[in-house]
mmCIF file of C-alpha atoms and ligand atoms in Angstrom:
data_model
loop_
_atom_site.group_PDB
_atom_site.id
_atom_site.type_symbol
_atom_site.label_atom_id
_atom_site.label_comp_id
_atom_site.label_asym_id
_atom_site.label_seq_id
_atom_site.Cartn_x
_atom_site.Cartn_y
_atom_site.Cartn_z
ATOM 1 C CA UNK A 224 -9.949 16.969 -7.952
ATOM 2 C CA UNK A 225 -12.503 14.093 -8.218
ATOM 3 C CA UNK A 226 -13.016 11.139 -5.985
ATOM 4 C CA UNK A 227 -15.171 8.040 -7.281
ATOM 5 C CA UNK A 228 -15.932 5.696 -4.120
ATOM 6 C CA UNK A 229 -16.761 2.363 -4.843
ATOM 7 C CA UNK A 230 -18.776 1.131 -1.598
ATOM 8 C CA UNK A 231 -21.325 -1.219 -0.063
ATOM 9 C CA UNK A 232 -22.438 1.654 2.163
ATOM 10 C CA UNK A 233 -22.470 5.173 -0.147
ATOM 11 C CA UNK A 234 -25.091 6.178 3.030
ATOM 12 C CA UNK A 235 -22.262 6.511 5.292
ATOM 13 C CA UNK A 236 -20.361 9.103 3.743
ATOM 14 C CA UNK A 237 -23.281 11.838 3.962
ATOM 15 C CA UNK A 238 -22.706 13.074 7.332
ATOM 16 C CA UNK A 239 -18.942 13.291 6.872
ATOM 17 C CA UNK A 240 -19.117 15.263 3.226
ATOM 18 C CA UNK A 241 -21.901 16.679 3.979
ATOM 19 C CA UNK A 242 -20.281 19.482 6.726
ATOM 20 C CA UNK A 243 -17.726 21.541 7.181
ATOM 21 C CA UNK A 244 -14.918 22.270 5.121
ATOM 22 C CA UNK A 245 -15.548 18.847 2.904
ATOM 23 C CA UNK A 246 -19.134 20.368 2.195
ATOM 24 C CA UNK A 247 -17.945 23.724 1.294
ATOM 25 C CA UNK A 248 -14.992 22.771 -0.900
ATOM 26 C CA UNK A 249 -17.299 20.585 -2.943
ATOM 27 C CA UNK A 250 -20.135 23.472 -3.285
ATOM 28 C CA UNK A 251 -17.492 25.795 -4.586
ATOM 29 C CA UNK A 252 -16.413 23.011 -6.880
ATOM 30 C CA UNK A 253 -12.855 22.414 -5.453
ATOM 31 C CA UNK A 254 -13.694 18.893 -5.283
ATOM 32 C CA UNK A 255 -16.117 16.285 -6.687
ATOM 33 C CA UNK A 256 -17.304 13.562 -4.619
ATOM 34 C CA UNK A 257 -18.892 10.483 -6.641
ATOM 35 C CA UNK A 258 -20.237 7.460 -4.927
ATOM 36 C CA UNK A 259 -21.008 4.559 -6.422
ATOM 37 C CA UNK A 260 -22.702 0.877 -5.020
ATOM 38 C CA UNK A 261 -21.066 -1.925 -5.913
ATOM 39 C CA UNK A 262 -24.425 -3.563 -5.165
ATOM 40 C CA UNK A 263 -25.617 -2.321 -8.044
ATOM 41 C CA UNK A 264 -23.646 -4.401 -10.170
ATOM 42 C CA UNK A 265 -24.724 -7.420 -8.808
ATOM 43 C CA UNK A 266 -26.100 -9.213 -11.197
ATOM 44 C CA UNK A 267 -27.913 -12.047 -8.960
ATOM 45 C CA UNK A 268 -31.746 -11.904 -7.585
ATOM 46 C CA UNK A 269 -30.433 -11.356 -4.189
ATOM 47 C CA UNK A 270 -28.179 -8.851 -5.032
ATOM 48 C CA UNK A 271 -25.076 -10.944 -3.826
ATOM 49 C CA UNK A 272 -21.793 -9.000 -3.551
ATOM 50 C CA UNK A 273 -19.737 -11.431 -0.900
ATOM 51 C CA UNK A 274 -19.598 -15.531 -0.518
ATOM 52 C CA UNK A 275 -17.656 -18.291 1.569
ATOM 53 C CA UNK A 276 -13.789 -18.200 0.848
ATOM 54 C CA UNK A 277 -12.763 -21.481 -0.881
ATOM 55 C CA UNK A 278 -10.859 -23.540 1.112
ATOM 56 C CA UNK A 279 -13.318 -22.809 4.404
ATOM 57 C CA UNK A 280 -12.189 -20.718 7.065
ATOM 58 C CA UNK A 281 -14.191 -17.641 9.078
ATOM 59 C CA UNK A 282 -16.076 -14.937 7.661
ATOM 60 C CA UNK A 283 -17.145 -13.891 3.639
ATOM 61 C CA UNK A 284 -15.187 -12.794 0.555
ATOM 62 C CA UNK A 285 -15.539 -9.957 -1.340
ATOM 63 C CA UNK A 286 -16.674 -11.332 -4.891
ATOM 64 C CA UNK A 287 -14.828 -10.661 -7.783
ATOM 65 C CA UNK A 288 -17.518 -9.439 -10.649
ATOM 66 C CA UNK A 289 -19.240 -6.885 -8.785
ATOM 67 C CA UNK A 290 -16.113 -5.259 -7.886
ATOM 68 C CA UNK A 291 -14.591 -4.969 -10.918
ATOM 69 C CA UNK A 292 -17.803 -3.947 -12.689
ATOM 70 C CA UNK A 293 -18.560 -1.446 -10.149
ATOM 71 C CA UNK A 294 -14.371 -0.084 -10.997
ATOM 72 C CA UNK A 295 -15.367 -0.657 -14.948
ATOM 73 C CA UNK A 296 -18.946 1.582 -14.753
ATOM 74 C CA UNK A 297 -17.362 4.532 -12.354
ATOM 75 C CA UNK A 298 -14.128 5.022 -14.548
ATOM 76 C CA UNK A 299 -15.056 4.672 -17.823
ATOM 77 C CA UNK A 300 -12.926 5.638 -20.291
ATOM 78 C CA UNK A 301 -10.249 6.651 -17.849
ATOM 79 C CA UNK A 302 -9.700 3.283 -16.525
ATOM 80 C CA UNK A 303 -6.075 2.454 -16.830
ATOM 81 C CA UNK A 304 -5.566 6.599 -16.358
ATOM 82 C CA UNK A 305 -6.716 6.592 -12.616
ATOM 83 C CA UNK A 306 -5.335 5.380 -9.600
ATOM 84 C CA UNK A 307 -7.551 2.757 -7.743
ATOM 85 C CA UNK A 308 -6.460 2.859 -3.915
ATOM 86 C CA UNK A 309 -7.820 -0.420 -1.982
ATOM 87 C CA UNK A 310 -8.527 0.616 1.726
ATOM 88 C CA UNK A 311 -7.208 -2.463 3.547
ATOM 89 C CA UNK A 312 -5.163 -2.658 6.695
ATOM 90 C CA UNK A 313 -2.616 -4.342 4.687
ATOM 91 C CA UNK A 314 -1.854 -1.328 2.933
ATOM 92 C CA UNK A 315 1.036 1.056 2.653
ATOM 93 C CA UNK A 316 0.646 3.375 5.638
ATOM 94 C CA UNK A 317 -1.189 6.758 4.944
ATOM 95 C CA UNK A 318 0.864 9.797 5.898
ATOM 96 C CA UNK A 319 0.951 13.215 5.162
ATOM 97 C CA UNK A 320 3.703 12.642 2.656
ATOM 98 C CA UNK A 321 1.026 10.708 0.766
ATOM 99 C CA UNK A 322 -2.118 12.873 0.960
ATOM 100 C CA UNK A 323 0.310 15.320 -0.063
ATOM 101 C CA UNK A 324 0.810 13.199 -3.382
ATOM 102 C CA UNK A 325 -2.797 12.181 -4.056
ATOM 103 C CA UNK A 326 -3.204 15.639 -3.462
ATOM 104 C CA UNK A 327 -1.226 16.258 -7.076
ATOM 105 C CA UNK A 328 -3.638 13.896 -8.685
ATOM 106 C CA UNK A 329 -6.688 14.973 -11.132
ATOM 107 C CA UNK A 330 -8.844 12.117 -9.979
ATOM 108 C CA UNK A 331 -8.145 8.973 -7.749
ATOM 109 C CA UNK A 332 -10.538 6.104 -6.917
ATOM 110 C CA UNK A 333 -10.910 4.469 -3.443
ATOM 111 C CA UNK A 334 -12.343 0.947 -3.243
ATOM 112 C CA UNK A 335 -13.714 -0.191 0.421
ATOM 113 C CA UNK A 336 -12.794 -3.389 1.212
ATOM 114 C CA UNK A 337 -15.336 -5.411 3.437
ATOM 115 C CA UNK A 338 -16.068 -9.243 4.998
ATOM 116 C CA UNK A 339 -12.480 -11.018 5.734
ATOM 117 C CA UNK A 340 -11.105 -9.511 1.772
ATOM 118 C CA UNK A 341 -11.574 -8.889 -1.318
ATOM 119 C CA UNK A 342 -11.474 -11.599 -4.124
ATOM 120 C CA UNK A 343 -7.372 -11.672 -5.011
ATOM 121 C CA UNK A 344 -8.451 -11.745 -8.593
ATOM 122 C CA UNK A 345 -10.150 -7.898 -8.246
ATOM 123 C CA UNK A 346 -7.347 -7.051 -6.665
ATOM 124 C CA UNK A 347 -5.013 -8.044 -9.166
ATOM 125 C CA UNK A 348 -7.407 -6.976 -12.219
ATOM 126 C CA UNK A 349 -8.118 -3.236 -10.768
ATOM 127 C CA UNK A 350 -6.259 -2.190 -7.625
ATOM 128 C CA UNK A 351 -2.959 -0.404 -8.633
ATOM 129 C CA UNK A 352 -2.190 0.366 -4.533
ATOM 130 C CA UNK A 353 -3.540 -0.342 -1.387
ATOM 131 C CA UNK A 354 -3.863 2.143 1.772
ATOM 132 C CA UNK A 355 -4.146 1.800 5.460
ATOM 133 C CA UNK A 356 -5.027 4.362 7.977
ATOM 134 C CA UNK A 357 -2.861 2.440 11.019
ATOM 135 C CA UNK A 358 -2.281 -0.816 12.145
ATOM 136 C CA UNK A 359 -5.888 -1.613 13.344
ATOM 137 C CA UNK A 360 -8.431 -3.323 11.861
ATOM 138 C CA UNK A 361 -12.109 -1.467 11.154
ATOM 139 C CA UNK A 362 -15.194 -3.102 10.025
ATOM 140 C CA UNK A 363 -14.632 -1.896 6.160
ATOM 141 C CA UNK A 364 -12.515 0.599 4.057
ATOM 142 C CA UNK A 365 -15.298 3.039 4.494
ATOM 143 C CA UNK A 366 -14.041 5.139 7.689
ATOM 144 C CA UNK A 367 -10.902 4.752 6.192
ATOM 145 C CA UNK A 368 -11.876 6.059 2.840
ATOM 146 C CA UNK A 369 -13.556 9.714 4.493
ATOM 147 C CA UNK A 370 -10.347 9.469 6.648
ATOM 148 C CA UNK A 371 -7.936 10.086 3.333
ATOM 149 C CA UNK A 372 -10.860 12.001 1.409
ATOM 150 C CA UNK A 373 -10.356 14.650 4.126
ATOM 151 C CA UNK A 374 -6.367 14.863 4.424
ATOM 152 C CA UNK A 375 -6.139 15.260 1.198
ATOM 153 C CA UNK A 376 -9.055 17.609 0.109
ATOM 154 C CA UNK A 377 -7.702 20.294 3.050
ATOM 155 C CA UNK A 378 -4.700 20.195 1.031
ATOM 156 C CA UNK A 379 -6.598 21.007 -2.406
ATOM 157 C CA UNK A 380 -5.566 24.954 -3.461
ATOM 158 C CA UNK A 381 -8.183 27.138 -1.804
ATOM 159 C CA UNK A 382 -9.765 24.706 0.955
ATOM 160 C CA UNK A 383 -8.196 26.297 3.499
ATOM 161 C CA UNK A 384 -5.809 28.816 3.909
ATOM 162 C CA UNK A 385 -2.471 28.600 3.208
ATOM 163 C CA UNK A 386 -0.615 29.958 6.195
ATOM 164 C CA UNK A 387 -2.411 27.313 8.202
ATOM 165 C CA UNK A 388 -1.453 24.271 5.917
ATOM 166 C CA UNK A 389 2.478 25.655 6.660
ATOM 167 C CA UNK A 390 2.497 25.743 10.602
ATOM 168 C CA UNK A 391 0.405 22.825 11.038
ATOM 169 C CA UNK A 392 1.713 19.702 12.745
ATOM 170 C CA UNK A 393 3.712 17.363 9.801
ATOM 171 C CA UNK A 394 3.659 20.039 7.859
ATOM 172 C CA UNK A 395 7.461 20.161 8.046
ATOM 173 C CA UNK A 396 7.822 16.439 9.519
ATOM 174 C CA UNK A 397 7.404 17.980 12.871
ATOM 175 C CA UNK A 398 4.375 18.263 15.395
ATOM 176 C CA UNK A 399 3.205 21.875 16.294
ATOM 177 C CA UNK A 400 3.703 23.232 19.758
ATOM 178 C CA UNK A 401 1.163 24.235 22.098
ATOM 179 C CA UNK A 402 -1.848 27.760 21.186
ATOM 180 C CA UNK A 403 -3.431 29.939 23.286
ATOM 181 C CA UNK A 404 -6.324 32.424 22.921
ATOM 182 C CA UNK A 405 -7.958 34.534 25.355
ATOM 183 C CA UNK A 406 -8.442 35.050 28.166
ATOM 184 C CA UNK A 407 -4.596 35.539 29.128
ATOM 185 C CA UNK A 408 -5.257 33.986 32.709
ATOM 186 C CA UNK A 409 -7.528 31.029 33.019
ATOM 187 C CA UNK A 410 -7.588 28.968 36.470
ATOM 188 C CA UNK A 411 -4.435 30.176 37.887
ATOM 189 C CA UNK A 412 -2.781 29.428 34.272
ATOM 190 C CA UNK A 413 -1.083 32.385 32.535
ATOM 191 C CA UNK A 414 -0.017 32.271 29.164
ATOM 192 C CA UNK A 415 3.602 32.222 27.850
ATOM 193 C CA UNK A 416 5.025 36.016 28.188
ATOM 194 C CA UNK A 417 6.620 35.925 24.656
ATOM 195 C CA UNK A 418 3.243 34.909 22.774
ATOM 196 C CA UNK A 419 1.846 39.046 24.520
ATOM 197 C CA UNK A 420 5.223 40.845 23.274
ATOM 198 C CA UNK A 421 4.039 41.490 19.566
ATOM 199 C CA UNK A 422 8.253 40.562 18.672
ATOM 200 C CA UNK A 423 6.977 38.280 15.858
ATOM 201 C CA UNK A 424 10.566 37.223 15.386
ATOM 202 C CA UNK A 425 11.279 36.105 18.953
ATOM 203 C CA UNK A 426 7.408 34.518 18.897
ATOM 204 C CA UNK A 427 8.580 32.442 15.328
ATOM 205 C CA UNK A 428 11.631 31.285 17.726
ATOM 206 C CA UNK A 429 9.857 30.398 20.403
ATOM 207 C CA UNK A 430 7.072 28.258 18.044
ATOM 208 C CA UNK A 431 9.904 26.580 15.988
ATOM 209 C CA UNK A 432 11.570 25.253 19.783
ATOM 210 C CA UNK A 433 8.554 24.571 21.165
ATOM 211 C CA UNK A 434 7.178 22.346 17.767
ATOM 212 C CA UNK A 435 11.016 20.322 18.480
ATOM 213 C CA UNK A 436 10.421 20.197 22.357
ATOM 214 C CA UNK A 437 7.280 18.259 21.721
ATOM 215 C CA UNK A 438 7.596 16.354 18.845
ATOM 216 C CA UNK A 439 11.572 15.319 20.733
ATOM 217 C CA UNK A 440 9.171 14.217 23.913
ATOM 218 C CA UNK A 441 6.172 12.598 22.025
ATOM 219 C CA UNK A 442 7.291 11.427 18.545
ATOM 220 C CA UNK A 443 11.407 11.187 18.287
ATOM 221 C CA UNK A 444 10.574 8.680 15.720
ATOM 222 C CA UNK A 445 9.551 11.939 13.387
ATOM 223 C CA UNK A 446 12.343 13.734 14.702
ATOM 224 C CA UNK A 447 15.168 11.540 13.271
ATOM 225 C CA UNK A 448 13.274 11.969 9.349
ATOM 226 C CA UNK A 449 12.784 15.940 9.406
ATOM 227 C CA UNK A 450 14.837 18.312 7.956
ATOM 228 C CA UNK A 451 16.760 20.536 10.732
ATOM 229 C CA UNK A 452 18.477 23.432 10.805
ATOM 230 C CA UNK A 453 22.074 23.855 12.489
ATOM 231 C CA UNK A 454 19.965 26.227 14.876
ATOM 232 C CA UNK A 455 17.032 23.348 15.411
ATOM 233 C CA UNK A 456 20.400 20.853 16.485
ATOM 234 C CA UNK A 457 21.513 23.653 19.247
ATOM 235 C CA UNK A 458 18.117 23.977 20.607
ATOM 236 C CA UNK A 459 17.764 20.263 20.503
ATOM 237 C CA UNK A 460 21.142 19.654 22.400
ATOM 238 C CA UNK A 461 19.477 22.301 25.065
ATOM 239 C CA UNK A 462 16.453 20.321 25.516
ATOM 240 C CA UNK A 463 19.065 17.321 26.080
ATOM 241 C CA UNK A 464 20.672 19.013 28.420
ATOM 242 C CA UNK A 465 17.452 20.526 30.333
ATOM 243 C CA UNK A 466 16.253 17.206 30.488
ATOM 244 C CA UNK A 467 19.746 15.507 31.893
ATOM 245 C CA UNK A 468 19.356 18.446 34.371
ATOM 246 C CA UNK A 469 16.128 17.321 35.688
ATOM 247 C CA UNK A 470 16.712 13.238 35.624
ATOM 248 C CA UNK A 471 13.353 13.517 32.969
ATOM 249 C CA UNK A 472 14.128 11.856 29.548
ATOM 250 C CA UNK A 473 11.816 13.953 27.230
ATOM 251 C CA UNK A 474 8.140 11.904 28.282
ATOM 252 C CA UNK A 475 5.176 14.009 28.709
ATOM 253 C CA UNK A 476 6.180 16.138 31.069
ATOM 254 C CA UNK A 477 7.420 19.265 28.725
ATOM 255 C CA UNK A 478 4.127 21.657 28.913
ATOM 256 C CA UNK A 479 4.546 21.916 32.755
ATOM 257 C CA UNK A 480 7.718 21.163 34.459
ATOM 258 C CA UNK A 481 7.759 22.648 37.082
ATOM 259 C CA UNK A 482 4.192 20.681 38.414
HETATM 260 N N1 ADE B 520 -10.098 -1.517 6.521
HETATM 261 C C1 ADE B 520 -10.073 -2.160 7.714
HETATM 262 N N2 ADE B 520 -9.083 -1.680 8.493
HETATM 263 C C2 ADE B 520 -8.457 -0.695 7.773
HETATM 264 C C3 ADE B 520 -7.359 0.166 8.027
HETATM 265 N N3 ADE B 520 -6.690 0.134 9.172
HETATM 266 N N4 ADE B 520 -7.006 1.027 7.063
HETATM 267 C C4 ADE B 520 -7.666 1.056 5.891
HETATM 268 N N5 ADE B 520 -8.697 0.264 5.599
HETATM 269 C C5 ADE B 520 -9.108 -0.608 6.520
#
């Protein structure tokens, strides 16, 4: 898969790409990485890329011409073929459902918004869909940028192993329940018995109840959208009942209850 970046600030992306699992993937070629300065297609002495908005009011505007140059020189040819995403925290929400589609994609193109916005006619000439990590506000689209680079290149065929994309949390619209390595007592804490008995059946039973224990007590919002067995609906309706049992309604009080 390739990414072309269009940014003010390609000097922020180095320490990001340049460990880890994002470096590796793109030295074994699963991924290209292109970053280009939309500086560079300013056309001005000083280099100008933002300006007052029209109309007054706070802060600068993206300008128009070197954006849509900048989208022009990376793509080429294959403008009109490739996505361009805007980063902007007016954007459709980025979820795992989406970095799983992007992660379909030959090539995309993220555009980093900066100042108060981006000139409406760039957005209208070049943007075909605009992405935000959350409802907060960063400085510029950069952060935001690395943020979906990363959920989406783990996703990329050989980045990282399979079996771990499967368990992980959203992986199947639920969170993952808790891990534990060695050593098998630490502070007074033990481990739970079932994760020691080898029965990898019983342990897969235990995982799958414990994923729907915590993502029932920390995100029931996910809950009500995943796909359930008829056996995840009985274990649900016996965390219902545990919980009317102890006068607790499912907060954060599921790793230890009896503390
Ligand atoms: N730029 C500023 N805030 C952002 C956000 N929340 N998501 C994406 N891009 C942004």
């Amino acid at each position: 898969m390739r990414w072309d970046i269009l940014t003010l600030f390609p000097g922020m992306f180095a320490g990001p790409f340049g460990e880890s699992i994002i470096r590796r993937a793109v030295e074994r070629g699963l991924v290209e990485i292109a970053l280009h300065d939309i500086r560079d297609q300013a056309t001005d002495r000083h280099r100008t890329v933002d300006d007052t908005p029209y109309g007054g009011g706070a802060g600068m505007v993206l300008r128009a011409p070197p954006v849509v140059a900048a989208v022009e020189a990376a793509l080429g040819d294959d403008r009109g073929r490739v996505p361009v995403l805007l980063l902007s925290p007016a954007g459709r929400v980025f979820t795992q459902r989406v970095a799983e589609e992007l992660a379909r994609l030959p090539r995309v193109a993220l555009l980093c918004g900066h100042y108060e916005g981006l000139d409406e006619r760039a957005r209208e000439l070049v943007v075909t869909d605009e992405l935000s990590i959350g409802d907060f506000v960063l400085t510029g689209g950069e952060l935001a940028a690395m943020v979906v680079v990363d959920a989406v290149t783990r996703l990329l065929p050989g980045v990282i192993d399979a079996a771990s994309l499967a368990d992980e949390s959203h992986a199947g619209g639920l969170l993952e329940g808790p891990h534990y390595t060695r050593p098998a007592e630490f502070r007074g804490r033990g481990v739970p018995p079932i994760l020691l008995s080898g029965h990898h059946a019983n342990i897969a039973r235990w995982r799958r109840r414990e994923a729907l224990r915590r993502t029932r007590a920390r995100r029931p919002d996910l809950l009500a959208a995943a796909p359930l067995t008829d056996q995840d609906r009985r274990w649900l309706a016996e965390l219902a009942a545990e919980d009317a049992a102890h006068g607790t309604q499912s907060a954060e009080g599921e790793e230890h209850p009896e503390e």
